[in-house]
Amino acid sequence: LLLLVPSIYMLQVFDRVITSRSNETLFVLTLAASGALGVMGLLDLLRARLLAAAAVTLEARLGPKVLEGLLANAARLGGTDYVHGLRDVSALRTFLTGNGIFALFDAPWLPVYLAIIFLFHPLLGGVALAGAALLVCLAAVNERLSHNAIERLQAGTRQAARYVDASLRNAEVVGALGMLKSVTRRWAALDAEVQKLQMETSRLAGRMSSATKFLRQFIQIAMLCAGAWLVIDQHVTGGVMMAATIILGRALAPVEMLIGSWRTLVEARSAYGRLDTLLAAHVARPKTTRLPAPLGGLC
């Protein structure tokens, strides 16, 4: 709610301060807005620190369990399926300290911001609702198009990394049998496939980012156009027009941020799924009988 402070401040300045030419009102409004922004800054700092602490706690509590599961399943599974378990823990930790998690927290406030714009004028609310619907649809299309590509890229990256790990573990055998060039050629083929998938994913992300920026700017222009038309016909004031535009920008910012950081979100979701499978498959060792301490006496 504190994110609405700049919009409300602008609305009051346009509709009350400028019309009344009151310096006292301007001073009080500025003081109140500055205090509210200070509280918002403290809350942002607190949220960032809490998420950082949660990320560290997650890795500290989950890391030993994942390592135990990796060691328990290494012999049975050949160490191929869960070799990146600790990297998955690191991916979750990185997600908790990135921008994607902030966008997830802010996105549910989109209906609240739209309702406030509707209170200004139904036409402004309709434009905002249509723009938000288009942006959400673009996010759904982004998920549909990019999910499989990112999954294939992650699988190819893990396969290439597993091949390098296996080659390093058997470096002496590779050197003794003269397999160095063959191993290098095979890794180069795997890496070329990964680079191809990387280019495909990057091109898709670039197209989605460009489309998102264009759509968001177009929505803001449409909002200003509708607001200016209402101001000309004296249905709303100039302050309402500017405030509605700023609120709409705040409402759409988390959705745009989600689309921009979608790859991180998909990677964290995939890591969570792999860790869930790993921990569900790991069966804890049964408790053994505790024997008395040896005394060291000779009979």
PDB file of C-alpha atoms in Angstrom:
ATOM      1  CA  LEU A   1       0.000   0.000   0.000  1.00  0.00           C
ATOM      2  CA  LEU A   2       2.917   2.349   0.604  1.00  0.00           C
ATOM      3  CA  LEU A   3       3.734   2.077  -3.093  1.00  0.00           C
ATOM      4  CA  LEU A   4       0.636   4.215  -3.682  1.00  0.00           C
ATOM      5  CA  VAL A   5       2.199   7.154  -1.826  1.00  0.00           C
ATOM      6  CA  PRO A   6       3.738   8.869  -4.915  1.00  0.00           C
ATOM      7  CA  SER A   7       0.429   8.595  -6.794  1.00  0.00           C
ATOM      8  CA  ILE A   8      -1.611   9.982  -3.909  1.00  0.00           C
ATOM      9  CA  TYR A   9       0.941  12.749  -3.353  1.00  0.00           C
ATOM     10  CA  MET A  10       0.782  13.783  -7.002  1.00  0.00           C
ATOM     11  CA  LEU A  11      -3.020  13.695  -6.932  1.00  0.00           C
ATOM     12  CA  GLN A  12      -3.160  15.968  -3.889  1.00  0.00           C
ATOM     13  CA  VAL A  13      -0.547  18.371  -5.281  1.00  0.00           C
ATOM     14  CA  PHE A  14      -2.402  18.779  -8.590  1.00  0.00           C
ATOM     15  CA  ASP A  15      -5.912  18.987  -7.147  1.00  0.00           C
ATOM     16  CA  ARG A  16      -5.361  20.789  -3.830  1.00  0.00           C
ATOM     17  CA  VAL A  17      -1.996  22.512  -3.559  1.00  0.00           C
ATOM     18  CA  ILE A  18      -1.868  24.112  -7.004  1.00  0.00           C
ATOM     19  CA  THR A  19      -5.503  25.193  -6.911  1.00  0.00           C
ATOM     20  CA  SER A  20      -5.313  26.575  -3.360  1.00  0.00           C
ATOM     21  CA  ARG A  21      -1.733  27.912  -3.688  1.00  0.00           C
ATOM     22  CA  SER A  22      -1.145  26.861  -0.086  1.00  0.00           C
ATOM     23  CA  ASN A  23       2.485  26.418   0.932  1.00  0.00           C
ATOM     24  CA  GLU A  24       1.431  24.970   4.280  1.00  0.00           C
ATOM     25  CA  THR A  25      -0.558  22.190   2.594  1.00  0.00           C
ATOM     26  CA  LEU A  26       2.390  21.424   0.312  1.00  0.00           C
ATOM     27  CA  PHE A  27       4.755  21.255   3.289  1.00  0.00           C
ATOM     28  CA  VAL A  28       2.506  18.915   5.286  1.00  0.00           C
ATOM     29  CA  LEU A  29       1.882  16.648   2.282  1.00  0.00           C
ATOM     30  CA  THR A  30       5.610  16.464   1.502  1.00  0.00           C
ATOM     31  CA  LEU A  31       6.446  15.683   5.110  1.00  0.00           C
ATOM     32  CA  ALA A  32       3.839  12.914   5.277  1.00  0.00           C
ATOM     33  CA  ALA A  33       4.930  11.436   1.943  1.00  0.00           C
ATOM     34  CA  SER A  34       8.587  11.486   2.996  1.00  0.00           C
ATOM     35  CA  GLY A  35       7.770   9.664   6.221  1.00  0.00           C
ATOM     36  CA  ALA A  36       5.739   7.047   4.367  1.00  0.00           C
ATOM     37  CA  LEU A  37       8.540   6.496   1.858  1.00  0.00           C
ATOM     38  CA  GLY A  38      10.976   6.088   4.742  1.00  0.00           C
ATOM     39  CA  VAL A  39       8.778   3.377   6.253  1.00  0.00           C
ATOM     40  CA  MET A  40       8.560   1.693   2.847  1.00  0.00           C
ATOM     41  CA  GLY A  41      12.340   1.707   2.564  1.00  0.00           C
ATOM     42  CA  LEU A  42      12.683   0.111   5.992  1.00  0.00           C
ATOM     43  CA  LEU A  43      10.123  -2.565   5.068  1.00  0.00           C
ATOM     44  CA  ASP A  44      11.972  -3.310   1.818  1.00  0.00           C
ATOM     45  CA  LEU A  45      15.215  -3.624   3.755  1.00  0.00           C
ATOM     46  CA  LEU A  46      13.568  -5.911   6.291  1.00  0.00           C
ATOM     47  CA  ARG A  47      12.070  -8.093   3.564  1.00  0.00           C
ATOM     48  CA  ALA A  48      15.426  -8.417   1.801  1.00  0.00           C
ATOM     49  CA  ARG A  49      17.181  -9.357   5.058  1.00  0.00           C
ATOM     50  CA  LEU A  50      14.500 -11.887   5.965  1.00  0.00           C
ATOM     51  CA  LEU A  51      14.707 -13.519   2.549  1.00  0.00           C
ATOM     52  CA  ALA A  52      18.494 -13.639   2.729  1.00  0.00           C
ATOM     53  CA  ALA A  53      18.282 -15.268   6.160  1.00  0.00           C
ATOM     54  CA  ALA A  54      15.661 -17.704   4.851  1.00  0.00           C
ATOM     55  CA  ALA A  55      17.945 -18.612   1.936  1.00  0.00           C
ATOM     56  CA  VAL A  56      20.889 -19.294   4.250  1.00  0.00           C
ATOM     57  CA  THR A  57      18.685 -21.314   6.616  1.00  0.00           C
ATOM     58  CA  LEU A  58      17.268 -23.299   3.701  1.00  0.00           C
ATOM     59  CA  GLU A  59      20.715 -24.269   2.464  1.00  0.00           C
ATOM     60  CA  ALA A  60      21.937 -25.078   5.984  1.00  0.00           C
ATOM     61  CA  ARG A  61      18.959 -27.362   6.732  1.00  0.00           C
ATOM     62  CA  LEU A  62      18.459 -28.860   3.289  1.00  0.00           C
ATOM     63  CA  GLY A  63      22.102 -29.290   2.257  1.00  0.00           C
ATOM     64  CA  PRO A  64      22.992 -32.124   4.677  1.00  0.00           C
ATOM     65  CA  LYS A  65      19.803 -34.029   3.838  1.00  0.00           C
ATOM     66  CA  VAL A  66      20.443 -33.714   0.119  1.00  0.00           C
ATOM     67  CA  LEU A  67      24.073 -34.787   0.490  1.00  0.00           C
ATOM     68  CA  GLU A  68      22.982 -37.796   2.537  1.00  0.00           C
ATOM     69  CA  GLY A  69      20.481 -38.695  -0.168  1.00  0.00           C
ATOM     70  CA  LEU A  70      23.127 -38.277  -2.869  1.00  0.00           C
ATOM     71  CA  LEU A  71      25.554 -40.578  -1.087  1.00  0.00           C
ATOM     72  CA  ALA A  72      22.855 -43.148  -0.346  1.00  0.00           C
ATOM     73  CA  ASN A  73      21.616 -43.232  -3.943  1.00  0.00           C
ATOM     74  CA  ALA A  74      24.976 -42.884  -5.706  1.00  0.00           C
ATOM     75  CA  ALA A  75      25.706 -46.608  -5.816  1.00  0.00           C
ATOM     76  CA  ARG A  76      22.159 -47.656  -6.710  1.00  0.00           C
ATOM     77  CA  LEU A  77      21.632 -44.992  -9.387  1.00  0.00           C
ATOM     78  CA  GLY A  78      25.160 -44.773 -10.676  1.00  0.00           C
ATOM     79  CA  GLY A  79      25.470 -41.199  -9.483  1.00  0.00           C
ATOM     80  CA  THR A  80      23.900 -39.850 -12.696  1.00  0.00           C
ATOM     81  CA  ASP A  81      20.401 -38.761 -11.740  1.00  0.00           C
ATOM     82  CA  TYR A  82      21.100 -36.710  -8.634  1.00  0.00           C
ATOM     83  CA  VAL A  83      24.634 -35.509  -9.159  1.00  0.00           C
ATOM     84  CA  HIS A  84      23.442 -31.897  -9.215  1.00  0.00           C
ATOM     85  CA  GLY A  85      21.456 -32.082  -5.986  1.00  0.00           C
ATOM     86  CA  LEU A  86      23.582 -29.531  -4.152  1.00  0.00           C
ATOM     87  CA  ARG A  87      23.448 -27.238  -7.177  1.00  0.00           C
ATOM     88  CA  ASP A  88      19.664 -27.450  -7.011  1.00  0.00           C
ATOM     89  CA  VAL A  89      19.834 -26.311  -3.380  1.00  0.00           C
ATOM     90  CA  SER A  90      22.003 -23.408  -4.511  1.00  0.00           C
ATOM     91  CA  ALA A  91      19.447 -22.568  -7.234  1.00  0.00           C
ATOM     92  CA  LEU A  92      16.683 -22.335  -4.630  1.00  0.00           C
ATOM     93  CA  ARG A  93      18.869 -20.159  -2.423  1.00  0.00           C
ATOM     94  CA  THR A  94      19.633 -17.850  -5.351  1.00  0.00           C
ATOM     95  CA  PHE A  95      15.945 -17.581  -6.203  1.00  0.00           C
ATOM     96  CA  LEU A  96      15.087 -16.514  -2.656  1.00  0.00           C
ATOM     97  CA  THR A  97      17.520 -13.596  -2.919  1.00  0.00           C
ATOM     98  CA  GLY A  98      16.661 -12.544  -6.502  1.00  0.00           C
ATOM     99  CA  ASN A  99      14.102 -10.233  -8.056  1.00  0.00           C
ATOM    100  CA  GLY A 100      11.731 -13.026  -9.050  1.00  0.00           C
ATOM    101  CA  ILE A 101      10.587 -13.661  -5.487  1.00  0.00           C
ATOM    102  CA  PHE A 102       9.826  -9.945  -5.016  1.00  0.00           C
ATOM    103  CA  ALA A 103       7.699  -9.989  -8.163  1.00  0.00           C
ATOM    104  CA  LEU A 104       5.774 -12.978  -6.814  1.00  0.00           C
ATOM    105  CA  PHE A 105       5.066 -11.049  -3.621  1.00  0.00           C
ATOM    106  CA  ASP A 106       3.927  -7.909  -5.458  1.00  0.00           C
ATOM    107  CA  ALA A 107       1.900  -9.500  -8.282  1.00  0.00           C
ATOM    108  CA  PRO A 108      -1.141 -10.424  -6.091  1.00  0.00           C
ATOM    109  CA  TRP A 109      -1.701  -6.684  -5.449  1.00  0.00           C
ATOM    110  CA  LEU A 110      -2.622  -6.164  -9.103  1.00  0.00           C
ATOM    111  CA  PRO A 111      -6.422  -6.461  -8.459  1.00  0.00           C
ATOM    112  CA  VAL A 112      -6.170  -3.921  -5.619  1.00  0.00           C
ATOM    113  CA  TYR A 113      -4.470  -1.357  -7.856  1.00  0.00           C
ATOM    114  CA  LEU A 114      -7.026  -1.960 -10.616  1.00  0.00           C
ATOM    115  CA  ALA A 115      -9.876  -1.452  -8.143  1.00  0.00           C
ATOM    116  CA  ILE A 116      -8.383   1.892  -7.082  1.00  0.00           C
ATOM    117  CA  ILE A 117      -8.185   2.995 -10.729  1.00  0.00           C
ATOM    118  CA  PHE A 118     -11.830   1.983 -11.184  1.00  0.00           C
ATOM    119  CA  LEU A 119     -12.693   4.288  -8.287  1.00  0.00           C
ATOM    120  CA  PHE A 120     -11.178   7.197 -10.233  1.00  0.00           C
ATOM    121  CA  HIS A 121     -13.306   6.533 -13.321  1.00  0.00           C
ATOM    122  CA  PRO A 122     -14.774   3.401 -14.978  1.00  0.00           C
ATOM    123  CA  LEU A 123     -13.128   4.221 -18.314  1.00  0.00           C
ATOM    124  CA  LEU A 124      -9.694   4.434 -16.729  1.00  0.00           C
ATOM    125  CA  GLY A 125     -10.397   1.183 -14.900  1.00  0.00           C
ATOM    126  CA  GLY A 126     -11.461  -0.504 -18.145  1.00  0.00           C
ATOM    127  CA  VAL A 127      -8.275   0.550 -19.920  1.00  0.00           C
ATOM    128  CA  ALA A 128      -6.179  -0.646 -16.977  1.00  0.00           C
ATOM    129  CA  LEU A 129      -8.034  -3.957 -16.797  1.00  0.00           C
ATOM    130  CA  ALA A 130      -7.631  -4.597 -20.527  1.00  0.00           C
ATOM    131  CA  GLY A 131      -3.928  -3.779 -20.371  1.00  0.00           C
ATOM    132  CA  ALA A 132      -3.371  -5.997 -17.341  1.00  0.00           C
ATOM    133  CA  ALA A 133      -5.240  -8.851 -19.047  1.00  0.00           C
ATOM    134  CA  LEU A 134      -3.044  -8.522 -22.146  1.00  0.00           C
ATOM    135  CA  LEU A 135       0.125  -8.542 -20.058  1.00  0.00           C
ATOM    136  CA  VAL A 136      -1.009 -11.572 -18.039  1.00  0.00           C
ATOM    137  CA  CYS A 137      -1.854 -13.378 -21.296  1.00  0.00           C
ATOM    138  CA  LEU A 138       1.644 -12.570 -22.547  1.00  0.00           C
ATOM    139  CA  ALA A 139       3.073 -14.075 -19.366  1.00  0.00           C
ATOM    140  CA  ALA A 140       1.026 -17.248 -19.958  1.00  0.00           C
ATOM    141  CA  VAL A 141       2.284 -17.442 -23.558  1.00  0.00           C
ATOM    142  CA  ASN A 142       5.830 -16.972 -22.284  1.00  0.00           C
ATOM    143  CA  GLU A 143       5.368 -19.906 -19.899  1.00  0.00           C
ATOM    144  CA  ARG A 144       3.968 -22.099 -22.659  1.00  0.00           C
ATOM    145  CA  LEU A 145       6.754 -21.325 -25.111  1.00  0.00           C
ATOM    146  CA  SER A 146       9.768 -21.162 -22.811  1.00  0.00           C
ATOM    147  CA  HIS A 147       9.132 -23.966 -20.333  1.00  0.00           C
ATOM    148  CA  ASN A 148      10.181 -26.855 -22.582  1.00  0.00           C
ATOM    149  CA  ALA A 149      13.132 -24.933 -24.023  1.00  0.00           C
ATOM    150  CA  ILE A 150      14.499 -24.122 -20.570  1.00  0.00           C
ATOM    151  CA  GLU A 151      13.970 -27.720 -19.425  1.00  0.00           C
ATOM    152  CA  ARG A 152      15.923 -29.023 -22.434  1.00  0.00           C
ATOM    153  CA  LEU A 153      18.691 -26.498 -21.783  1.00  0.00           C
ATOM    154  CA  GLN A 154      18.969 -27.568 -18.143  1.00  0.00           C
ATOM    155  CA  ALA A 155      19.014 -31.260 -19.109  1.00  0.00           C
ATOM    156  CA  GLY A 156      21.727 -30.676 -21.706  1.00  0.00           C
ATOM    157  CA  THR A 157      23.810 -28.637 -19.261  1.00  0.00           C
ATOM    158  CA  ARG A 158      23.564 -31.356 -16.609  1.00  0.00           C
ATOM    159  CA  GLN A 159      24.491 -34.047 -19.133  1.00  0.00           C
ATOM    160  CA  ALA A 160      27.591 -32.141 -20.256  1.00  0.00           C
ATOM    161  CA  ALA A 161      28.599 -31.504 -16.642  1.00  0.00           C
ATOM    162  CA  ARG A 162      28.150 -35.183 -15.738  1.00  0.00           C
ATOM    163  CA  TYR A 163      30.332 -36.162 -18.683  1.00  0.00           C
ATOM    164  CA  VAL A 164      33.077 -33.794 -17.536  1.00  0.00           C
ATOM    165  CA  ASP A 165      32.852 -35.130 -13.966  1.00  0.00           C
ATOM    166  CA  ALA A 166      33.089 -38.731 -15.159  1.00  0.00           C
ATOM    167  CA  SER A 167      36.042 -37.898 -17.407  1.00  0.00           C
ATOM    168  CA  LEU A 168      37.906 -36.179 -14.579  1.00  0.00           C
ATOM    169  CA  ARG A 169      37.323 -39.127 -12.249  1.00  0.00           C
ATOM    170  CA  ASN A 170      38.844 -41.414 -14.875  1.00  0.00           C
ATOM    171  CA  ALA A 171      41.542 -39.025 -16.086  1.00  0.00           C
ATOM    172  CA  GLU A 172      44.353 -41.567 -15.641  1.00  0.00           C
ATOM    173  CA  VAL A 173      42.527 -44.200 -17.672  1.00  0.00           C
ATOM    174  CA  VAL A 174      41.670 -41.671 -20.384  1.00  0.00           C
ATOM    175  CA  GLY A 175      45.318 -40.636 -20.653  1.00  0.00           C
ATOM    176  CA  ALA A 176      46.692 -44.179 -20.546  1.00  0.00           C
ATOM    177  CA  LEU A 177      44.356 -45.426 -23.316  1.00  0.00           C
ATOM    178  CA  GLY A 178      44.893 -42.401 -25.555  1.00  0.00           C
ATOM    179  CA  MET A 179      41.249 -41.359 -25.351  1.00  0.00           C
ATOM    180  CA  LEU A 180      41.898 -37.674 -24.711  1.00  0.00           C
ATOM    181  CA  LYS A 181      40.956 -36.447 -28.197  1.00  0.00           C
ATOM    182  CA  SER A 182      37.883 -38.686 -28.354  1.00  0.00           C
ATOM    183  CA  VAL A 183      36.682 -37.507 -24.966  1.00  0.00           C
ATOM    184  CA  THR A 184      37.253 -33.876 -26.005  1.00  0.00           C
ATOM    185  CA  ARG A 185      35.342 -34.346 -29.264  1.00  0.00           C
ATOM    186  CA  ARG A 186      32.401 -35.924 -27.464  1.00  0.00           C
ATOM    187  CA  TRP A 187      32.305 -33.117 -24.917  1.00  0.00           C
ATOM    188  CA  ALA A 188      32.493 -30.555 -27.735  1.00  0.00           C
ATOM    189  CA  ALA A 189      29.456 -32.203 -29.367  1.00  0.00           C
ATOM    190  CA  LEU A 190      27.524 -32.059 -26.095  1.00  0.00           C
ATOM    191  CA  ASP A 191      28.568 -28.455 -25.520  1.00  0.00           C
ATOM    192  CA  ALA A 192      27.548 -27.491 -29.077  1.00  0.00           C
ATOM    193  CA  GLU A 193      24.067 -28.867 -28.399  1.00  0.00           C
ATOM    194  CA  VAL A 194      23.925 -26.869 -25.156  1.00  0.00           C
ATOM    195  CA  GLN A 195      25.000 -23.698 -26.982  1.00  0.00           C
ATOM    196  CA  LYS A 196      22.301 -24.282 -29.589  1.00  0.00           C
ATOM    197  CA  LEU A 197      19.675 -24.591 -26.876  1.00  0.00           C
ATOM    198  CA  GLN A 198      21.130 -21.525 -25.154  1.00  0.00           C
ATOM    199  CA  MET A 199      20.759 -19.467 -28.321  1.00  0.00           C
ATOM    200  CA  GLU A 200      17.195 -20.689 -28.792  1.00  0.00           C
ATOM    201  CA  THR A 201      16.291 -19.782 -25.223  1.00  0.00           C
ATOM    202  CA  SER A 202      17.998 -16.386 -25.461  1.00  0.00           C
ATOM    203  CA  ARG A 203      16.189 -15.506 -28.690  1.00  0.00           C
ATOM    204  CA  LEU A 204      12.855 -16.461 -27.171  1.00  0.00           C
ATOM    205  CA  ALA A 205      13.581 -14.468 -24.018  1.00  0.00           C
ATOM    206  CA  GLY A 206      14.611 -11.459 -26.100  1.00  0.00           C
ATOM    207  CA  ARG A 207      11.409 -11.544 -28.141  1.00  0.00           C
ATOM    208  CA  MET A 208       9.288 -11.828 -25.018  1.00  0.00           C
ATOM    209  CA  SER A 209      11.165  -8.994 -23.309  1.00  0.00           C
ATOM    210  CA  SER A 210      10.712  -6.706 -26.310  1.00  0.00           C
ATOM    211  CA  ALA A 211       7.018  -7.566 -26.577  1.00  0.00           C
ATOM    212  CA  THR A 212       6.533  -6.945 -22.859  1.00  0.00           C
ATOM    213  CA  LYS A 213       8.215  -3.533 -22.938  1.00  0.00           C
ATOM    214  CA  PHE A 214       6.242  -2.490 -26.013  1.00  0.00           C
ATOM    215  CA  LEU A 215       2.944  -3.629 -24.521  1.00  0.00           C
ATOM    216  CA  ARG A 216       3.567  -1.920 -21.197  1.00  0.00           C
ATOM    217  CA  GLN A 217       4.504   1.390 -22.833  1.00  0.00           C
ATOM    218  CA  PHE A 218       1.483   1.139 -25.139  1.00  0.00           C
ATOM    219  CA  ILE A 219      -0.814   0.536 -22.147  1.00  0.00           C
ATOM    220  CA  GLN A 220       0.534   3.618 -20.388  1.00  0.00           C
ATOM    221  CA  ILE A 221       0.011   5.697 -23.534  1.00  0.00           C
ATOM    222  CA  ALA A 222      -3.544   4.386 -23.791  1.00  0.00           C
ATOM    223  CA  MET A 223      -4.127   5.320 -20.141  1.00  0.00           C
ATOM    224  CA  LEU A 224      -2.804   8.846 -20.700  1.00  0.00           C
ATOM    225  CA  CYS A 225      -4.944   9.173 -23.817  1.00  0.00           C
ATOM    226  CA  ALA A 226      -8.091   8.108 -21.979  1.00  0.00           C
ATOM    227  CA  GLY A 227      -7.229  10.348 -19.027  1.00  0.00           C
ATOM    228  CA  ALA A 228      -6.600  13.362 -21.273  1.00  0.00           C
ATOM    229  CA  TRP A 229      -9.932  12.825 -23.021  1.00  0.00           C
ATOM    230  CA  LEU A 230     -11.693  12.725 -19.646  1.00  0.00           C
ATOM    231  CA  VAL A 231      -9.857  15.870 -18.505  1.00  0.00           C
ATOM    232  CA  ILE A 232     -10.868  17.718 -21.683  1.00  0.00           C
ATOM    233  CA  ASP A 233     -14.511  16.797 -21.075  1.00  0.00           C
ATOM    234  CA  GLN A 234     -14.086  17.731 -17.384  1.00  0.00           C
ATOM    235  CA  HIS A 235     -14.938  14.287 -16.067  1.00  0.00           C
ATOM    236  CA  VAL A 236     -11.744  14.030 -14.006  1.00  0.00           C
ATOM    237  CA  THR A 237      -8.905  16.339 -13.031  1.00  0.00           C
ATOM    238  CA  GLY A 238      -5.329  16.308 -14.273  1.00  0.00           C
ATOM    239  CA  GLY A 239      -4.189  14.914 -10.959  1.00  0.00           C
ATOM    240  CA  VAL A 240      -6.462  11.904 -11.369  1.00  0.00           C
ATOM    241  CA  MET A 241      -5.052  11.263 -14.827  1.00  0.00           C
ATOM    242  CA  MET A 242      -1.444  11.333 -13.616  1.00  0.00           C
ATOM    243  CA  ALA A 243      -2.161   9.329 -10.467  1.00  0.00           C
ATOM    244  CA  ALA A 244      -4.010   6.622 -12.413  1.00  0.00           C
ATOM    245  CA  THR A 245      -1.096   6.320 -14.853  1.00  0.00           C
ATOM    246  CA  ILE A 246       1.439   5.945 -12.039  1.00  0.00           C
ATOM    247  CA  ILE A 247      -0.710   3.386 -10.196  1.00  0.00           C
ATOM    248  CA  LEU A 248      -1.086   1.396 -13.409  1.00  0.00           C
ATOM    249  CA  GLY A 249       2.684   1.403 -13.843  1.00  0.00           C
ATOM    250  CA  ARG A 250       3.119   0.081 -10.303  1.00  0.00           C
ATOM    251  CA  ALA A 251       0.479  -2.580 -10.929  1.00  0.00           C
ATOM    252  CA  LEU A 252       2.088  -3.857 -14.140  1.00  0.00           C
ATOM    253  CA  ALA A 253       5.717  -3.690 -12.946  1.00  0.00           C
ATOM    254  CA  PRO A 254       5.653  -7.052 -11.073  1.00  0.00           C
ATOM    255  CA  VAL A 255       4.165  -8.837 -14.092  1.00  0.00           C
ATOM    256  CA  GLU A 256       6.853  -7.403 -16.344  1.00  0.00           C
ATOM    257  CA  MET A 257       9.505  -8.386 -13.807  1.00  0.00           C
ATOM    258  CA  LEU A 258       8.126 -11.933 -13.676  1.00  0.00           C
ATOM    259  CA  ILE A 259       8.370 -12.263 -17.446  1.00  0.00           C
ATOM    260  CA  GLY A 260      11.927 -10.905 -17.365  1.00  0.00           C
ATOM    261  CA  SER A 261      13.049 -13.342 -14.656  1.00  0.00           C
ATOM    262  CA  TRP A 262      11.007 -16.303 -15.912  1.00  0.00           C
ATOM    263  CA  ARG A 263      14.076 -18.442 -16.550  1.00  0.00           C
ATOM    264  CA  THR A 264      15.139 -18.150 -12.913  1.00  0.00           C
ATOM    265  CA  LEU A 265      11.634 -19.062 -11.820  1.00  0.00           C
ATOM    266  CA  VAL A 266      11.534 -22.144 -14.062  1.00  0.00           C
ATOM    267  CA  GLU A 267      14.985 -23.234 -12.894  1.00  0.00           C
ATOM    268  CA  ALA A 268      13.949 -22.901  -9.237  1.00  0.00           C
ATOM    269  CA  ARG A 269      10.745 -24.842  -9.881  1.00  0.00           C
ATOM    270  CA  SER A 270      12.663 -27.625 -11.644  1.00  0.00           C
ATOM    271  CA  ALA A 271      15.236 -27.728  -8.854  1.00  0.00           C
ATOM    272  CA  TYR A 272      12.461 -28.020  -6.281  1.00  0.00           C
ATOM    273  CA  GLY A 273      10.933 -30.939  -8.207  1.00  0.00           C
ATOM    274  CA  ARG A 274      14.245 -32.792  -8.444  1.00  0.00           C
ATOM    275  CA  LEU A 275      14.988 -32.257  -4.762  1.00  0.00           C
ATOM    276  CA  ASP A 276      11.508 -33.433  -3.832  1.00  0.00           C
ATOM    277  CA  THR A 277      12.055 -36.623  -5.845  1.00  0.00           C
ATOM    278  CA  LEU A 278      15.471 -37.136  -4.299  1.00  0.00           C
ATOM    279  CA  LEU A 279      14.333 -36.717  -0.705  1.00  0.00           C
ATOM    280  CA  ALA A 280      11.204 -38.839  -1.272  1.00  0.00           C
ATOM    281  CA  ALA A 281      13.303 -41.688  -2.696  1.00  0.00           C
ATOM    282  CA  HIS A 282      15.839 -41.582   0.113  1.00  0.00           C
ATOM    283  CA  VAL A 283      15.050 -43.973   2.935  1.00  0.00           C
ATOM    284  CA  ALA A 284      16.720 -43.192   6.221  1.00  0.00           C
ATOM    285  CA  ARG A 285      19.074 -45.828   7.565  1.00  0.00           C
ATOM    286  CA  PRO A 286      17.550 -47.896  10.363  1.00  0.00           C
ATOM    287  CA  LYS A 287      18.831 -47.267  13.835  1.00  0.00           C
ATOM    288  CA  THR A 288      21.482 -49.728  14.919  1.00  0.00           C
ATOM    289  CA  THR A 289      21.888 -51.268  18.336  1.00  0.00           C
ATOM    290  CA  ARG A 290      24.123 -49.192  20.557  1.00  0.00           C
ATOM    291  CA  LEU A 291      26.919 -51.385  21.960  1.00  0.00           C
ATOM    292  CA  PRO A 292      28.702 -50.692  25.242  1.00  0.00           C
ATOM    293  CA  ALA A 293      32.024 -48.897  25.040  1.00  0.00           C
ATOM    294  CA  PRO A 294      35.005 -51.297  24.895  1.00  0.00           C
ATOM    295  CA  LEU A 295      36.973 -51.566  28.121  1.00  0.00           C
ATOM    296  CA  GLY A 296      40.260 -52.801  26.717  1.00  0.00           C
ATOM    297  CA  GLY A 297      40.794 -55.453  29.429  1.00  0.00           C
ATOM    298  CA  LEU A 298      42.545 -58.800  28.731  1.00  0.00           C
ATOM    299  CA  CYS A 299      41.148 -62.039  30.122  1.00  0.00           C
TER     300      CYS A 299
END
